[in-house]
């Protein structure tokens, strides 16, 4: 294959075989020898012809979600340590809820007695109003004042009938007697029905009540925290002996409640608890309000100190 070679001396060009590249030759024009070098670069090897290679079809994409789901299903569940967040109770709820609960309990405990007291109060007001209209005004003489006339016509208060242990008082529809007085640890039943024994000894007063009516049912009217009690105790020097209370809803075993009925002709036992009197006490005076069994007025029992069992 021919190629153009150029003489470096005279710059003459002529054709020589390409295979003689790198050899020395003589210029036909200036007759100078030179090293054959071609102006054109040696052509690079031709690339191989492109062959049609059959293409394989692309692989079908697999469902990765099913694989992941299967792997997730096979993975054992992990136990999470979760801590419960403490519930913060507001301060107003801590104060209001117990107050409402105490109010409701007090209402149900004292509704029967409150109803009786209201009926008595209305009856007393009506009676006083009627007596005031029908009574005559005392005459006032010039020689005597109003105070002297009122003092002579006013009635003196009748003393309470006083009885000893074992004596019975007959009232309207029932009779009551103080049968026993002792100092001992009392049995108490709480609101849930559990029975326990007091830690300290108390003065235990035991009564016997008989329904003397042949038709009416006798019921005991309990006291409550809003009204004075039906049983009051003092000693010979007028020291008040406080009653013993073991909590709301707690009652001594054997004490009557408003839910118990005493049938006509039947008898029942009632118990009241008081603090132990002072050692030098000579006798005690127990005042009983007969309104606890639906009657009016008060009676008194005198309890000598030597009659109290210890």
XYZ file of C-alpha atoms in Angstrom, residues 8 18 21 41 49 69-70 85 92 117 146 184 219 233 298:
15
model
C 13.319 16.935 4.890
C 4.044 1.956 3.537
C 8.497 3.234 6.921
C -0.594 8.956 10.633
C -17.885 -5.329 12.562
C -44.895 -9.710 54.143
C -44.032 -13.384 54.503
C -48.888 7.332 82.215
C -60.968 20.283 92.937
C -88.409 16.809 113.308
C -97.269 43.857 133.575
C -66.713 -3.120 128.790
C -89.874 2.268 114.735
C -75.587 11.802 129.814
C -88.184 13.685 127.982
